[in-house]
Amino acid sequence: MNNIQMVDLKSQYLKIKKEIDKEVLDTINSTKYINGPKVHEFASNLAKYLKCKYVIPCANGTDALQIALMSCDLSPGDEVICPSFTYVATAEVVALLGLVPVMVDVDEKTFNIKAENIKPFINSKTKAIVPVHLFGQSADMEDILSLAQEHDLYVIEDNAQAVGAEYTFTNGETKKTGTIGHIGTTSFFPSKNLGCYGDGGAIFTNDEELASKIKMIANHGQEKRYYHKVTGCNSRLDSLQAAILNVKLKYLDEYNQNRLKMANKYDEAFRDLEQITIPNRSKKSTHVFHQYTLKSESINRDDILKYLSNRGIPAMIYYPVPLYKQEAFSKYVDPNFKIANIENLCNNVFSLPIHSEIENSKQDVVIEAVQSFIKSV
Ligand SMILES: *Cc1c(COP(=O)(O)O)cnc(C)c1O
């Protein structure tokens, strides 16, 4: 077998083993397992990296979204607009808080939500927009921000897949994704571009008032111990995970560069195959390729996945079902509701292995298999 993986966490660990092992052992020896100095050190380093005033670590990316929404003082029944083509967490937290997820169309090329998808759904109940920077590239934030400003809406960026990506405004100003709207959230799930060795997440903001609310909510709604101002939750990043992330943050740009190299090589190999569409690259955003996602309407997706799998090559479908078709969200949508573009994406996309540990020979195996499948049909 080729031993090709979607993500190669073992090789990545072995390269930084010495540093990681030392940090982990030091943290264990310190016994400061909860909210220890490592957590603060990591939050401050990440804030510096993102050029963002406040980074509040928490337990995972889903909690990060939930806490971000909780800090916006929304009322039951308020509507939150999000894409229909994303991971479930984006809409799940909205529903969990008694808010209404309004799941809308995305751009067929970038897979990202854009202002014109959002605009028709804004009404007096709309309070927030949650753009997702899907697969590693920023949504077109400039238009989304001006729409939000016009209607006084919160913008919460789900940046779980795009840590390190940079968005360029028309005036040339650049910002890291997750620091563009009112609040940004991310996940440190192991396979994310900046992943720890368990669960982790963080919330970003430049707004001091929101930052103190977010901190309070993530810590049982208390500012002072045993005095609880609001109903909060308990969501913390473990000191051990923070120690690991502190090491890995130094390599994030290198990891993203490696992903980009891999994507460039795939692009070169597949660009001229008319049966498949290579990932779009936005002129306004860098791409950190959390996923390398191809689209094809003319080949049979089950057939190519089987063909790859028979050659020991993993490939995944992100995402096979539109959010509005999920049983969990059925009460928010008419059973016949359908967005042709979203269904088209769910039926025709598939993602190839991409990660920070490039091995040319292994990528060649993937490339040759895709090419030979296309030739055979
Ligand atoms: C991974 C992910 C999340 C959730 O992160 P967890 O840490 O697994 O809770 C949320 N949104 C998107 C787009 C994701 O990819």
mmCIF file of C-alpha atoms and ligand atoms in Angstrom:
data_model
loop_
_atom_site.group_PDB
_atom_site.id
_atom_site.type_symbol
_atom_site.label_atom_id
_atom_site.label_comp_id
_atom_site.label_asym_id
_atom_site.label_seq_id
_atom_site.Cartn_x
_atom_site.Cartn_y
_atom_site.Cartn_z
ATOM 1 C CA MET A 1 0.000 0.000 0.000
ATOM 2 C CA ASN A 2 1.063 3.599 -0.632
ATOM 3 C CA ASN A 3 0.222 4.722 2.879
ATOM 4 C CA ILE A 4 -1.106 8.029 1.553
ATOM 5 C CA GLN A 5 -3.177 9.902 4.104
ATOM 6 C CA MET A 6 -5.543 12.865 3.898
ATOM 7 C CA VAL A 7 -3.448 14.429 6.692
ATOM 8 C CA ASP A 8 -0.029 13.268 7.904
ATOM 9 C CA LEU A 9 0.051 14.204 11.588
ATOM 10 C CA LYS A 10 2.712 11.650 12.508
ATOM 11 C CA SER A 11 5.416 12.986 10.151
ATOM 12 C CA GLN A 12 4.578 16.506 11.237
ATOM 13 C CA TYR A 13 4.996 15.567 14.907
ATOM 14 C CA LEU A 14 8.268 13.704 14.343
ATOM 15 C CA LYS A 15 9.847 16.824 12.814
ATOM 16 C CA ILE A 16 9.188 18.891 15.949
ATOM 17 C CA LYS A 17 9.158 16.033 18.468
ATOM 18 C CA LYS A 18 11.989 17.381 20.599
ATOM 19 C CA GLU A 19 10.361 20.763 21.132
ATOM 20 C CA ILE A 20 6.878 19.345 21.642
ATOM 21 C CA ASP A 21 7.978 16.647 24.085
ATOM 22 C CA LYS A 22 9.884 19.184 26.169
ATOM 23 C CA GLU A 23 6.926 21.580 26.296
ATOM 24 C CA VAL A 24 4.504 18.803 27.209
ATOM 25 C CA LEU A 25 6.755 17.459 29.972
ATOM 26 C CA ASP A 26 7.441 20.956 31.316
ATOM 27 C CA THR A 27 3.718 21.613 31.458
ATOM 28 C CA ILE A 28 3.032 18.348 33.257
ATOM 29 C CA ASN A 29 5.811 19.124 35.730
ATOM 30 C CA SER A 30 4.419 22.606 36.309
ATOM 31 C CA THR A 31 1.043 21.122 37.387
ATOM 32 C CA LYS A 32 -0.590 24.288 36.010
ATOM 33 C CA TYR A 33 -3.018 22.294 33.922
ATOM 34 C CA ILE A 34 -5.898 24.745 33.791
ATOM 35 C CA ASN A 35 -5.413 28.329 32.598
ATOM 36 C CA GLY A 36 -1.690 28.054 33.225
ATOM 37 C CA PRO A 37 0.937 30.439 31.862
ATOM 38 C CA LYS A 38 1.125 28.419 28.621
ATOM 39 C CA VAL A 39 -2.459 29.356 27.786
ATOM 40 C CA HIS A 40 -1.737 33.069 28.213
ATOM 41 C CA GLU A 41 1.528 32.820 26.328
ATOM 42 C CA PHE A 42 -0.167 31.111 23.397
ATOM 43 C CA ALA A 43 -3.089 33.576 23.339
ATOM 44 C CA SER A 44 -0.670 36.467 23.285
ATOM 45 C CA ASN A 45 1.484 34.922 20.546
ATOM 46 C CA LEU A 46 -1.560 34.175 18.404
ATOM 47 C CA ALA A 47 -2.838 37.732 18.896
ATOM 48 C CA LYS A 48 0.524 39.025 17.695
ATOM 49 C CA TYR A 49 0.498 36.711 14.709
ATOM 50 C CA LEU A 50 -3.019 37.775 13.735
ATOM 51 C CA LYS A 51 -2.406 41.446 14.533
ATOM 52 C CA CYS A 52 -5.545 41.266 16.644
ATOM 53 C CA LYS A 53 -6.085 42.854 20.062
ATOM 54 C CA TYR A 54 -7.830 40.029 21.890
ATOM 55 C CA VAL A 55 -7.559 36.255 21.562
ATOM 56 C CA ILE A 56 -9.670 34.221 23.969
ATOM 57 C CA PRO A 57 -8.843 30.502 23.879
ATOM 58 C CA CYS A 58 -11.640 27.984 24.455
ATOM 59 C CA ALA A 59 -12.359 24.258 24.291
ATOM 60 C CA ASN A 60 -13.098 23.794 20.571
ATOM 61 C CA GLY A 61 -14.197 25.567 17.409
ATOM 62 C CA THR A 62 -17.888 24.843 17.976
ATOM 63 C CA ASP A 63 -17.773 26.411 21.452
ATOM 64 C CA ALA A 64 -15.947 29.376 19.929
ATOM 65 C CA LEU A 65 -18.880 29.988 17.569
ATOM 66 C CA GLN A 66 -21.412 29.474 20.353
ATOM 67 C CA ILE A 67 -19.677 31.861 22.743
ATOM 68 C CA ALA A 68 -19.247 34.442 19.972
ATOM 69 C CA LEU A 69 -22.999 34.365 19.317
ATOM 70 C CA MET A 70 -23.772 34.483 23.055
ATOM 71 C CA SER A 71 -21.758 37.686 23.359
ATOM 72 C CA CYS A 72 -23.976 39.471 20.804
ATOM 73 C CA ASP A 73 -27.035 39.751 23.127
ATOM 74 C CA LEU A 74 -29.409 38.097 20.696
ATOM 75 C CA SER A 75 -32.981 37.075 21.575
ATOM 76 C CA PRO A 76 -34.776 33.804 20.796
ATOM 77 C CA GLY A 77 -36.138 33.895 17.260
ATOM 78 C CA ASP A 78 -33.475 36.283 15.984
ATOM 79 C CA GLU A 79 -32.123 35.216 12.627
ATOM 80 C CA VAL A 80 -28.520 34.445 11.785
ATOM 81 C CA ILE A 81 -27.476 34.070 8.162
ATOM 82 C CA CYS A 82 -24.901 31.413 7.301
ATOM 83 C CA PRO A 83 -23.891 29.396 4.235
ATOM 84 C CA SER A 84 -25.695 26.116 3.410
ATOM 85 C CA PHE A 85 -22.409 24.576 2.279
ATOM 86 C CA THR A 86 -20.248 24.228 5.403
ATOM 87 C CA TYR A 87 -19.578 22.022 8.397
ATOM 88 C CA VAL A 88 -22.624 21.510 10.612
ATOM 89 C CA ALA A 89 -21.205 23.468 13.581
ATOM 90 C CA THR A 90 -21.822 26.811 11.892
ATOM 91 C CA ALA A 91 -25.622 26.416 11.951
ATOM 92 C CA GLU A 92 -25.802 24.033 14.905
ATOM 93 C CA VAL A 93 -24.792 26.613 17.495
ATOM 94 C CA VAL A 94 -27.350 29.054 16.089
ATOM 95 C CA ALA A 95 -30.134 26.501 16.561
ATOM 96 C CA LEU A 96 -28.805 25.451 19.974
ATOM 97 C CA LEU A 97 -29.142 29.019 21.242
ATOM 98 C CA GLY A 98 -32.788 29.246 20.156
ATOM 99 C CA LEU A 99 -31.880 31.463 17.224
ATOM 100 C CA VAL A 100 -32.919 30.751 13.655
ATOM 101 C CA PRO A 101 -30.263 29.641 11.148
ATOM 102 C CA VAL A 102 -30.981 31.079 7.700
ATOM 103 C CA MET A 103 -28.964 28.857 5.390
ATOM 104 C CA VAL A 104 -28.218 30.527 2.075
ATOM 105 C CA ASP A 105 -26.461 29.994 -1.237
ATOM 106 C CA VAL A 106 -22.726 30.376 -1.858
ATOM 107 C CA ASP A 107 -20.650 31.335 -4.875
ATOM 108 C CA GLU A 108 -20.311 28.330 -7.194
ATOM 109 C CA LYS A 109 -16.641 29.054 -7.841
ATOM 110 C CA THR A 110 -15.232 30.073 -4.452
ATOM 111 C CA PHE A 111 -17.710 27.965 -2.386
ATOM 112 C CA ASN A 112 -17.965 31.010 -0.106
ATOM 113 C CA ILE A 113 -20.925 33.125 0.914
ATOM 114 C CA LYS A 114 -21.079 36.576 -0.680
ATOM 115 C CA ALA A 115 -23.109 39.728 -0.095
ATOM 116 C CA GLU A 116 -25.572 39.069 -2.884
ATOM 117 C CA ASN A 117 -26.467 35.671 -1.363
ATOM 118 C CA ILE A 118 -27.159 37.360 1.983
ATOM 119 C CA LYS A 119 -29.011 40.492 0.944
ATOM 120 C CA PRO A 120 -32.402 38.960 -0.029
ATOM 121 C CA PHE A 121 -32.673 37.314 3.419
ATOM 122 C CA ILE A 122 -32.145 40.371 5.580
ATOM 123 C CA ASN A 123 -35.258 41.424 7.508
ATOM 124 C CA SER A 124 -36.056 43.027 10.862
ATOM 125 C CA LYS A 125 -35.222 39.779 12.706
ATOM 126 C CA THR A 126 -31.786 39.407 11.135
ATOM 127 C CA LYS A 127 -29.045 40.119 13.670
ATOM 128 C CA ALA A 128 -25.870 38.471 12.463
ATOM 129 C CA ILE A 129 -24.009 36.982 9.515
ATOM 130 C CA VAL A 130 -21.597 34.074 9.913
ATOM 131 C CA PRO A 131 -19.369 33.835 6.836
ATOM 132 C CA VAL A 132 -17.193 30.713 6.679
ATOM 133 C CA HIS A 133 -13.811 30.961 4.958
ATOM 134 C CA LEU A 134 -14.326 27.560 3.434
ATOM 135 C CA PHE A 135 -11.399 25.277 2.559
ATOM 136 C CA GLY A 136 -8.836 27.994 3.398
ATOM 137 C CA GLN A 137 -9.742 31.077 1.412
ATOM 138 C CA SER A 138 -11.463 34.235 2.636
ATOM 139 C CA ALA A 139 -15.000 35.096 1.673
ATOM 140 C CA ASP A 140 -15.301 38.506 0.015
ATOM 141 C CA MET A 141 -15.487 40.376 3.297
ATOM 142 C CA GLU A 142 -15.525 43.944 2.031
ATOM 143 C CA ASP A 143 -19.023 43.631 0.511
ATOM 144 C CA ILE A 144 -20.262 41.599 3.468
ATOM 145 C CA LEU A 145 -19.004 44.229 5.919
ATOM 146 C CA SER A 146 -20.718 47.093 4.129
ATOM 147 C CA LEU A 147 -23.980 45.155 3.924
ATOM 148 C CA ALA A 148 -23.713 44.382 7.644
ATOM 149 C CA GLN A 149 -22.986 47.976 8.492
ATOM 150 C CA GLU A 150 -25.964 49.171 6.459
ATOM 151 C CA HIS A 151 -28.293 46.864 8.423
ATOM 152 C CA ASP A 152 -26.512 46.994 11.781
ATOM 153 C CA LEU A 153 -25.621 43.295 11.823
ATOM 154 C CA TYR A 154 -22.865 41.448 13.645
ATOM 155 C CA VAL A 155 -20.307 39.678 11.485
ATOM 156 C CA ILE A 156 -18.804 36.545 13.043
ATOM 157 C CA GLU A 157 -16.203 34.856 10.855
ATOM 158 C CA ASP A 158 -15.960 31.093 11.125
ATOM 159 C CA ASN A 159 -12.241 30.861 10.467
ATOM 160 C CA ALA A 160 -11.796 27.189 11.445
ATOM 161 C CA GLN A 161 -10.413 26.335 7.998
ATOM 162 C CA ALA A 162 -8.413 29.439 7.129
ATOM 163 C CA VAL A 163 -6.044 30.354 9.962
ATOM 164 C CA GLY A 164 -3.173 32.287 8.413
ATOM 165 C CA ALA A 165 -5.028 33.404 5.270
ATOM 166 C CA GLU A 166 -4.890 37.089 4.449
ATOM 167 C CA TYR A 167 -7.574 39.272 2.869
ATOM 168 C CA THR A 168 -6.763 42.424 0.888
ATOM 169 C CA PHE A 169 -9.214 45.326 0.831
ATOM 170 C CA THR A 170 -9.679 47.534 -2.250
ATOM 171 C CA ASN A 171 -7.559 50.236 -0.619
ATOM 172 C CA GLY A 172 -4.657 47.795 -0.292
ATOM 173 C CA GLU A 173 -5.063 47.211 3.440
ATOM 174 C CA THR A 174 -4.587 43.578 4.462
ATOM 175 C CA LYS A 175 -6.031 41.676 7.409
ATOM 176 C CA LYS A 176 -5.772 38.100 8.570
ATOM 177 C CA THR A 177 -9.041 36.184 8.234
ATOM 178 C CA GLY A 178 -10.903 36.026 11.534
ATOM 179 C CA THR A 179 -9.929 39.594 12.416
ATOM 180 C CA ILE A 180 -12.058 41.331 9.784
ATOM 181 C CA GLY A 181 -15.568 41.164 11.260
ATOM 182 C CA HIS A 182 -16.664 41.926 14.841
ATOM 183 C CA ILE A 183 -15.602 38.486 16.029
ATOM 184 C CA GLY A 184 -13.654 35.591 14.505
ATOM 185 C CA THR A 185 -13.550 32.001 15.682
ATOM 186 C CA THR A 186 -11.275 29.071 15.012
ATOM 187 C CA SER A 187 -10.703 25.419 15.804
ATOM 188 C CA PHE A 188 -7.490 23.637 16.731
ATOM 189 C CA PHE A 189 -8.884 20.195 15.880
ATOM 190 C CA PRO A 190 -5.823 18.066 14.981
ATOM 191 C CA SER A 191 -6.400 18.104 11.220
ATOM 192 C CA LYS A 192 -6.941 21.871 10.976
ATOM 193 C CA ASN A 193 -4.085 24.005 9.575
ATOM 194 C CA LEU A 194 -3.090 24.889 13.148
ATOM 195 C CA GLY A 195 -4.069 21.786 15.078
ATOM 196 C CA CYS A 196 -3.339 20.593 18.615
ATOM 197 C CA TYR A 197 -3.283 17.016 19.912
ATOM 198 C CA GLY A 198 -6.885 16.971 21.043
ATOM 199 C CA ASP A 199 -9.614 19.605 21.033
ATOM 200 C CA GLY A 200 -9.108 23.343 21.145
ATOM 201 C CA GLY A 201 -10.463 26.597 19.815
ATOM 202 C CA ALA A 202 -10.222 30.369 20.079
ATOM 203 C CA ILE A 203 -12.190 33.555 19.621
ATOM 204 C CA PHE A 204 -10.697 36.784 18.209
ATOM 205 C CA THR A 205 -11.880 40.362 18.410
ATOM 206 C CA ASN A 206 -10.550 43.907 18.322
ATOM 207 C CA ASP A 207 -13.485 45.191 20.389
ATOM 208 C CA GLU A 208 -12.663 45.583 24.063
ATOM 209 C CA GLU A 209 -16.247 45.341 25.256
ATOM 210 C CA LEU A 210 -16.925 42.179 23.264
ATOM 211 C CA ALA A 211 -13.626 40.714 24.465
ATOM 212 C CA SER A 212 -14.526 41.086 28.124
ATOM 213 C CA LYS A 213 -18.006 39.656 27.520
ATOM 214 C CA ILE A 214 -16.537 36.697 25.647
ATOM 215 C CA LYS A 215 -14.021 36.039 28.420
ATOM 216 C CA MET A 216 -16.791 36.176 31.004
ATOM 217 C CA ILE A 217 -19.139 33.865 29.063
ATOM 218 C CA ALA A 218 -16.410 31.253 28.485
ATOM 219 C CA ASN A 219 -15.743 31.303 32.231
ATOM 220 C CA HIS A 220 -19.173 30.542 33.745
ATOM 221 C CA GLY A 221 -20.370 34.109 33.239
ATOM 222 C CA GLN A 222 -18.095 35.423 35.962
ATOM 223 C CA GLU A 223 -15.639 38.303 36.017
ATOM 224 C CA LYS A 224 -14.903 37.806 39.680
ATOM 225 C CA ARG A 225 -14.746 34.285 41.041
ATOM 226 C CA TYR A 226 -18.110 33.052 42.422
ATOM 227 C CA TYR A 227 -19.973 36.157 41.210
ATOM 228 C CA HIS A 228 -21.881 35.216 38.079
ATOM 229 C CA LYS A 229 -23.253 38.040 35.954
ATOM 230 C CA VAL A 230 -24.683 36.048 33.079
ATOM 231 C CA THR A 231 -25.350 32.416 32.212
ATOM 232 C CA GLY A 232 -22.118 31.326 30.642
ATOM 233 C CA CYS A 233 -20.414 28.039 29.998
ATOM 234 C CA ASN A 234 -17.184 26.292 30.841
ATOM 235 C CA SER A 235 -14.947 26.316 27.825
ATOM 236 C CA ARG A 236 -11.186 26.284 28.248
ATOM 237 C CA LEU A 237 -8.112 25.387 26.241
ATOM 238 C CA ASP A 238 -6.006 22.901 28.244
ATOM 239 C CA SER A 239 -2.535 24.101 29.213
ATOM 240 C CA LEU A 240 -1.092 21.008 27.527
ATOM 241 C CA GLN A 241 -2.796 21.865 24.238
ATOM 242 C CA ALA A 242 -1.690 25.497 24.549
ATOM 243 C CA ALA A 243 1.912 24.370 25.052
ATOM 244 C CA ILE A 244 1.694 22.259 21.878
ATOM 245 C CA LEU A 245 0.040 25.067 19.907
ATOM 246 C CA ASN A 246 2.684 27.517 21.048
ATOM 247 C CA VAL A 247 5.309 25.380 19.337
ATOM 248 C CA LYS A 248 3.208 24.737 16.244
ATOM 249 C CA LEU A 249 2.256 28.397 15.755
ATOM 250 C CA LYS A 250 5.914 29.117 14.875
ATOM 251 C CA TYR A 251 5.571 26.718 11.947
ATOM 252 C CA LEU A 252 2.104 27.760 10.782
ATOM 253 C CA ASP A 253 3.300 29.858 7.850
ATOM 254 C CA GLU A 254 5.635 27.084 6.749
ATOM 255 C CA TYR A 255 2.821 24.521 7.032
ATOM 256 C CA ASN A 256 0.542 26.734 4.952
ATOM 257 C CA GLN A 257 3.314 27.280 2.379
ATOM 258 C CA ASN A 258 3.709 23.519 2.053
ATOM 259 C CA ARG A 259 -0.031 23.120 1.518
ATOM 260 C CA LEU A 260 0.100 25.832 -1.129
ATOM 261 C CA LYS A 261 2.992 24.084 -2.904
ATOM 262 C CA MET A 262 1.010 20.887 -2.976
ATOM 263 C CA ALA A 263 -2.052 22.747 -4.322
ATOM 264 C CA ASN A 264 0.030 24.449 -7.019
ATOM 265 C CA LYS A 265 1.336 21.107 -8.178
ATOM 266 C CA TYR A 266 -2.173 19.612 -8.304
ATOM 267 C CA ASP A 267 -3.344 22.681 -10.231
ATOM 268 C CA GLU A 268 -0.595 22.250 -12.820
ATOM 269 C CA ALA A 269 -1.467 18.596 -13.278
ATOM 270 C CA PHE A 270 -5.238 19.057 -13.545
ATOM 271 C CA ARG A 271 -5.595 22.477 -15.151
ATOM 272 C CA ASP A 272 -5.996 21.117 -18.679
ATOM 273 C CA LEU A 273 -8.373 18.271 -17.843
ATOM 274 C CA GLU A 274 -11.687 19.578 -19.061
ATOM 275 C CA GLN A 275 -13.733 17.121 -16.983
ATOM 276 C CA ILE A 276 -12.619 18.612 -13.660
ATOM 277 C CA THR A 277 -12.519 22.121 -12.251
ATOM 278 C CA ILE A 278 -9.553 23.043 -10.068
ATOM 279 C CA PRO A 279 -10.108 25.213 -6.961
ATOM 280 C CA ASN A 280 -10.777 28.890 -7.586
ATOM 281 C CA ARG A 281 -8.224 31.409 -6.272
ATOM 282 C CA SER A 282 -9.647 34.699 -5.090
ATOM 283 C CA LYS A 283 -7.753 37.821 -6.120
ATOM 284 C CA LYS A 284 -8.514 39.327 -2.712
ATOM 285 C CA SER A 285 -7.365 36.462 -0.513
ATOM 286 C CA THR A 286 -4.440 34.149 -0.072
ATOM 287 C CA HIS A 287 -5.391 30.476 0.113
ATOM 288 C CA VAL A 288 -4.138 28.210 2.902
ATOM 289 C CA PHE A 289 -5.700 25.076 1.388
ATOM 290 C CA HIS A 290 -7.272 23.391 4.347
ATOM 291 C CA GLN A 291 -8.785 21.238 1.608
ATOM 292 C CA TYR A 292 -7.958 20.801 -2.069
ATOM 293 C CA THR A 293 -11.402 20.406 -3.558
ATOM 294 C CA LEU A 294 -12.157 19.487 -7.145
ATOM 295 C CA LYS A 295 -15.501 19.690 -8.887
ATOM 296 C CA SER A 296 -16.756 17.608 -11.769
ATOM 297 C CA GLU A 297 -20.185 17.371 -13.317
ATOM 298 C CA SER A 298 -19.158 15.023 -16.089
ATOM 299 C CA ILE A 299 -17.435 12.165 -14.282
ATOM 300 C CA ASN A 300 -19.102 9.760 -11.875
ATOM 301 C CA ARG A 301 -17.873 10.732 -8.414
ATOM 302 C CA ASP A 302 -18.489 7.308 -6.863
ATOM 303 C CA ASP A 303 -16.431 5.757 -9.641
ATOM 304 C CA ILE A 304 -13.412 8.016 -9.189
ATOM 305 C CA LEU A 305 -13.492 7.659 -5.395
ATOM 306 C CA LYS A 306 -13.570 3.877 -5.790
ATOM 307 C CA TYR A 307 -10.789 3.993 -8.387
ATOM 308 C CA LEU A 308 -8.612 6.024 -5.998
ATOM 309 C CA SER A 309 -9.486 3.888 -3.006
ATOM 310 C CA ASN A 310 -8.494 0.719 -4.911
ATOM 311 C CA ARG A 311 -5.062 2.298 -5.326
ATOM 312 C CA GLY A 312 -4.763 3.127 -1.622
ATOM 313 C CA ILE A 313 -5.548 6.797 -2.136
ATOM 314 C CA PRO A 314 -7.996 8.414 0.273
ATOM 315 C CA ALA A 315 -10.356 11.148 -0.923
ATOM 316 C CA MET A 316 -13.230 12.739 0.943
ATOM 317 C CA ILE A 317 -16.479 14.524 0.212
ATOM 318 C CA TYR A 318 -16.777 17.862 2.017
ATOM 319 C CA TYR A 319 -19.781 18.193 2.195
ATOM 320 C CA PRO A 320 -22.215 15.597 0.860
ATOM 321 C CA VAL A 321 -25.455 17.089 2.239
ATOM 322 C CA PRO A 322 -26.628 20.731 2.227
ATOM 323 C CA LEU A 323 -27.231 22.026 5.751
ATOM 324 C CA TYR A 324 -30.877 22.807 4.943
ATOM 325 C CA LYS A 325 -31.400 19.108 4.122
ATOM 326 C CA GLN A 326 -30.091 17.927 7.492
ATOM 327 C CA GLU A 327 -32.851 16.396 9.597
ATOM 328 C CA ALA A 328 -31.653 18.431 12.577
ATOM 329 C CA PHE A 329 -32.585 21.676 10.829
ATOM 330 C CA SER A 330 -35.809 20.487 9.209
ATOM 331 C CA LYS A 331 -37.957 22.755 11.341
ATOM 332 C CA TYR A 332 -36.356 25.827 9.791
ATOM 333 C CA VAL A 333 -36.996 24.949 6.153
ATOM 334 C CA ASP A 334 -39.812 23.838 3.908
ATOM 335 C CA PRO A 335 -39.296 20.165 2.912
ATOM 336 C CA ASN A 336 -39.222 21.159 -0.749
ATOM 337 C CA PHE A 337 -36.686 23.938 -0.253
ATOM 338 C CA LYS A 338 -33.746 23.528 -2.572
ATOM 339 C CA ILE A 339 -30.829 25.623 -3.812
ATOM 340 C CA ALA A 340 -29.709 24.170 -7.137
ATOM 341 C CA ASN A 341 -26.139 25.451 -6.817
ATOM 342 C CA ILE A 342 -25.689 23.982 -3.323
ATOM 343 C CA GLU A 343 -27.077 20.587 -4.395
ATOM 344 C CA ASN A 344 -24.786 20.705 -7.388
ATOM 345 C CA LEU A 345 -21.752 21.301 -5.160
ATOM 346 C CA CYS A 346 -22.741 18.579 -2.694
ATOM 347 C CA ASN A 347 -23.130 16.122 -5.572
ATOM 348 C CA ASN A 348 -19.974 16.983 -7.477
ATOM 349 C CA VAL A 349 -17.101 17.971 -5.174
ATOM 350 C CA PHE A 350 -14.378 15.752 -3.780
ATOM 351 C CA SER A 351 -11.199 16.565 -1.882
ATOM 352 C CA LEU A 352 -7.751 15.049 -2.390
ATOM 353 C CA PRO A 353 -5.067 14.527 0.268
ATOM 354 C CA ILE A 354 -3.343 17.780 1.220
ATOM 355 C CA HIS A 355 -1.187 18.534 4.242
ATOM 356 C CA SER A 356 2.027 20.125 5.401
ATOM 357 C CA GLU A 357 4.259 17.089 4.891
ATOM 358 C CA ILE A 358 4.786 16.988 1.152
ATOM 359 C CA GLU A 359 6.273 13.921 -0.361
ATOM 360 C CA ASN A 360 6.569 14.439 -4.078
ATOM 361 C CA SER A 361 6.471 10.765 -4.925
ATOM 362 C CA LYS A 362 3.249 10.248 -2.993
ATOM 363 C CA GLN A 363 1.586 13.248 -4.546
ATOM 364 C CA ASP A 364 2.629 11.917 -7.952
ATOM 365 C CA VAL A 365 0.759 8.691 -7.210
ATOM 366 C CA VAL A 366 -2.414 10.711 -6.510
ATOM 367 C CA ILE A 367 -1.942 12.839 -9.612
ATOM 368 C CA GLU A 368 -1.304 9.868 -11.893
ATOM 369 C CA ALA A 369 -4.333 8.030 -10.556
ATOM 370 C CA VAL A 370 -6.648 10.991 -11.156
ATOM 371 C CA GLN A 371 -5.227 11.501 -14.644
ATOM 372 C CA SER A 372 -5.495 7.843 -15.592
ATOM 373 C CA PHE A 373 -9.079 7.667 -14.312
ATOM 374 C CA ILE A 374 -10.015 10.663 -16.448
ATOM 375 C CA LYS A 375 -8.360 9.092 -19.487
ATOM 376 C CA SER A 376 -10.284 5.861 -18.906
ATOM 377 C CA VAL A 377 -13.733 7.469 -19.011
HETATM 378 C C1 LIG B 1 -13.840 22.208 12.263
HETATM 379 C C2 LIG B 1 -14.872 23.226 12.052
HETATM 380 C C3 LIG B 1 -15.673 23.723 13.096
HETATM 381 C C4 LIG B 1 -15.723 23.125 14.468
HETATM 382 O O1 LIG B 1 -14.553 22.951 15.121
HETATM 383 P P1 LIG B 1 -14.429 21.893 16.329
HETATM 384 O O2 LIG B 1 -13.160 22.257 16.978
HETATM 385 O O3 LIG B 1 -14.427 20.529 15.733
HETATM 386 O O4 LIG B 1 -15.601 22.099 17.235
HETATM 387 C C5 LIG B 1 -16.542 24.763 12.814
HETATM 388 N N1 LIG B 1 -16.649 25.274 11.592
HETATM 389 C C6 LIG B 1 -15.933 24.811 10.547
HETATM 390 C C7 LIG B 1 -16.092 25.444 9.204
HETATM 391 C C8 LIG B 1 -15.027 23.768 10.738
HETATM 392 O O5 LIG B 1 -14.320 23.309 9.693
#
